[in-house]
Amino acid sequence: MEIGGELRELREYFKTGKTKSVTWRKSQLTAILDLIHENEDAISKVLHQDLGKHPVEAFRDEIGGVEKSASKSLSCVEKWMTPKKNDIPLLFFPAKGEVLSEPLGVVLIFSSWNFPIILALDPLIGAISAGNVVVIKPSEQAPACSSFLANTIPRYLDSNGIKVIEGGADVCEQLLLQKWDKIFFTGSPRVASVVMSAAAKNLTPVTLELGGKCPAILDSLPNPSEFKFAVKRIVGGKWGPCSGQACIGVDYLLVEERFSSSLIELFKKIIRRFYGENPLESNVLSRIVNKHQFERIRNLLEDPLVAASIVHGGLVDEENLFIEPTILLDPPLDSQIMTEEIFGPLLPIITLNNIQESIEFINAKPKPLAIYAFTKDETFKRKILSETSSGSVIFNDTLVQFLCDTLPFGGVGQSGFGRYHGKYSFDTFSHEKAVMHRKLFLEIEPRYPPWSRFKLEFLKLAYRLNYFGLLLHMMGFKLGLKRYN
Amino acid sequence: MSGEDSKTQKKVFDAETASSLVKELRENFGSGRTRSYEWRVSQVKVLLKAVLDNEEQIIDALRSDLAKPPLETVVYEIGMFKNSCELILKELKHWMTPEKVKTSIRTFPSSAEIVPEPLGLVLVISPWNYPILLSLDPVVGAIAAGNAVVLKPSEITPATSSVLAKIIEEYMDHSFVRVVQGAVDETTALLQQKWDKIFYTGNGKVGRIVMTAAAKHLTPVALELGGKCPAVVDSNVNLKVAARRIISGKWGLNNGQACVSPDYIITTKEYVPKLLDALKTELEACYGKNPLESEDLSRIVSSNHFARLSKLLNDDKVSGKIVYGGEKDENKLRIAPTILLDVPQDSLVMGEEIFGPLLPVITVNKLEESLDLINSGEKPLAAYVFTTDKKFKEQFVKNVSAGGLLVNDTSLHLVVETLPFGGVGESGMGAYHGKFSFDAFTHKKAVLYRSFAGDSSLRYPPYTDTKQRLMKALIGGSILGIIRALLGSS
């Protein structure tokens, strides 16, 4: 069926009100859990096919995350749906105020190729818990995963309310010509701009989950085991998720010059421990998703000055689209590798005289999705918090904010706007409708013209919620004081 | 001679000027001064003082631009703004405090908080109908959140725009708060720049232009638009009170030129004669026998809008449907409160937001039909229902989608600072008022604190079976699962 027709169907279904019921929402969330439980192997398989992801990585980063998110939403959705009571000033007595969350309607989710399962299903979980109908457009750059979603979702979920539409740029264009009630986009800033422009034609609200150059700051850590912990976490945060192809992956590292050589030695040791002597043959590292991305990343190393700064790695396997963990020391700051989001397994280390300079360095670049700071200096921590801006800040670790669903997950500036995870997912796909209830007795006479000075004074006092003053004012009137005009 | 010429020559505000303005403000913002509580509070206090000091000028300007009755100015424009400032002064410290959040076993040991920070440079574009309130309320919200702000007030209310410029230039911190006066050209130049947030109040057509411009820089926007706000009247109500409240929300707010004014009424065929009688009686009580001359009614803002509204009245499809009013005075740009009965759905007056003193009353056979009628149109900024029937009320609240709903009254909800004020669908996106204003101009930064203790090797490769089991259990978050995994089973 053509896209316009699919959308009409979805809209009609939404109008029936079925998706608003808590029963429907819970049934769909349960269905997602069933889908995950019954297809773990199949999911690992397609992730391996598209990205060479190891099953443990597939579980840790995708399957486990979806499971957790669906369970949480299932247990909380009813609570989230409960209207929130708000206080109304006494002046309006008798009155009641509340905020009702209602679904926006027809939602479009664009997911990206690097975490193709969770970045499709996690927003879907949010949209469903909020009672919407949904179209998912998975990335065509992860074709096995896209197929899997297109084939499996209809087997578990209500296909009247949830549809998967596969395809490339032309399908995206067609989708963007339609009128949506919300668009949730994960991907690059360039495409995000196109999506938002299209959304503007229908005043469709959007959430944009983008990326950026997420820096890691490594302060002086004299305790060797803490230093080792930090480096392990940085390695885990760089090459662990999809070989660096992650929006919250560590992009580059800032460290004081005097630590750089011991740091590089430690990196080499840990990389060897994690990925073996020959990382190109490691089955633990994801590969680069496709030839286009492979060449883009390889080109970052073409610049002779950049190539000269490689201190570890640099080997590539073009046939299998593998690039080994590569470390560079102080590549030129105006080179592409330092001006664009790397989204790959290359780690530039930038040395500074004093680690405090890292703040200025970070601020000279667009706001990233995350900043990772390894430090025990409380003053420095506070300075980083108050003088830099990013989606999130994590102290002494990498990536784990993704696991914390009480924290909003989203960007700022070039890294996007809007947020999700946990209840934020529910909120992002909801309209919070303010409702005020009044009664038809106990009038405030001065609300109505013809105007007089008395009424003006009354309203001024009312505005200040100056009840005593109001009382006096009313009494003054009752005592037969003149009405002014 | 050329020196004098350059002094008297009005400086053109083009893309280049806009670009230097933004560059300058960004550099200033980089100093960090607006982040301090002291700066924010001092600016809010100063702005409040500025408005109160200039109350007379403001009343005069609004009288000149809109013939707005002084009471409406004092109560709605100045009074509501004053309330916003006072709430900020009372609560800002609390709002600025990071919010601690719980963390789970999956990130143990850790602590987390959400830290509010300013977005940076904010552009506020305000409309002509409540030009003081709808300029300064967002501006003061942006300041409270620690941002630098540029205000672009409406050129359609020039006297007020001048007063706003004077207030901001004389009282506010020039390094961070500016006004740019002008019309389409100046607004276009401003929209070409990169802002950290744009707050627009106005109509859907320009709302789209604003969002499209914002898309180029991935700038988040808040759009406070309008729509046809319906008011449904049931037959089981105290009609006098209902009628007065409709009047207060319609003609009492800038003569219907307000985004939350009831645009049209829906009631049953059976009840409509009583409703019309009540409206007529109460209208006379409020505005006298010759409402066209009443000083208690605003005039129409401009000849363009006067022509637009006249066209709605001159539409063939509504001839013979005027049951009250209809008088116009083109010289004074006045239109009297006008009620139309059962105009066709495809008439001009039902096809766009009226934003004026015309009130169509549409009748249905059964009141339930009103819900379908409302939902067949675009989602409005507000919807109103007058009823004492609990079931119908619940149906209305549950099924009518609008920015906000008010039962048994009109417009008042926007005075309540604990309720978010904003639209949905065609009526806009984002919300403000009270703490929601602070939130609208804030980035809530997630912060997670971890220690070096408690690192588990199971995060890292090589991935063994035990590690896999443990990791599953850990992500699943169940203590039992973790114990089992550690013990080697499952």
Short mmCIF file of C-alpha atoms in Angstrom, two decimals, chain A residues 212-216 237-238 248-253 337-338 340-344 346-348 372:
data_model
loop_
_atom_site.label_atom_id
_atom_site.label_comp_id
_atom_site.label_asym_id
_atom_site.label_seq_id
_atom_site.Cartn_x
_atom_site.Cartn_y
_atom_site.Cartn_z
CA GLY A 212 28.81 15.36 18.23
CA LYS A 213 32.41 15.05 19.27
CA CYS A 214 32.05 13.66 22.79
CA PRO A 215 35.30 14.43 24.60
CA ALA A 216 36.87 12.50 27.45
CA GLY A 237 33.72 3.77 25.87
CA LYS A 238 35.53 4.14 22.58
CA ILE A 248 27.75 8.76 22.92
CA GLY A 249 31.05 7.08 22.17
CA VAL A 250 34.24 8.81 23.23
CA ASP A 251 35.36 10.84 20.22
CA TYR A 252 38.66 12.30 21.43
CA LEU A 253 40.67 12.47 24.63
CA ILE A 337 39.52 14.20 12.24
CA MET A 338 39.41 17.02 14.77
CA GLU A 340 34.08 16.34 12.36
CA GLU A 341 32.46 13.65 14.48
CA ILE A 342 34.72 10.64 13.89
CA PHE A 343 32.10 7.90 14.42
CA GLY A 344 34.75 5.22 14.09
CA LEU A 346 40.13 6.30 15.71
CA LEU A 347 41.03 7.99 19.00
CA PRO A 348 42.90 11.30 18.85
CA TYR A 372 33.25 12.30 30.12
#
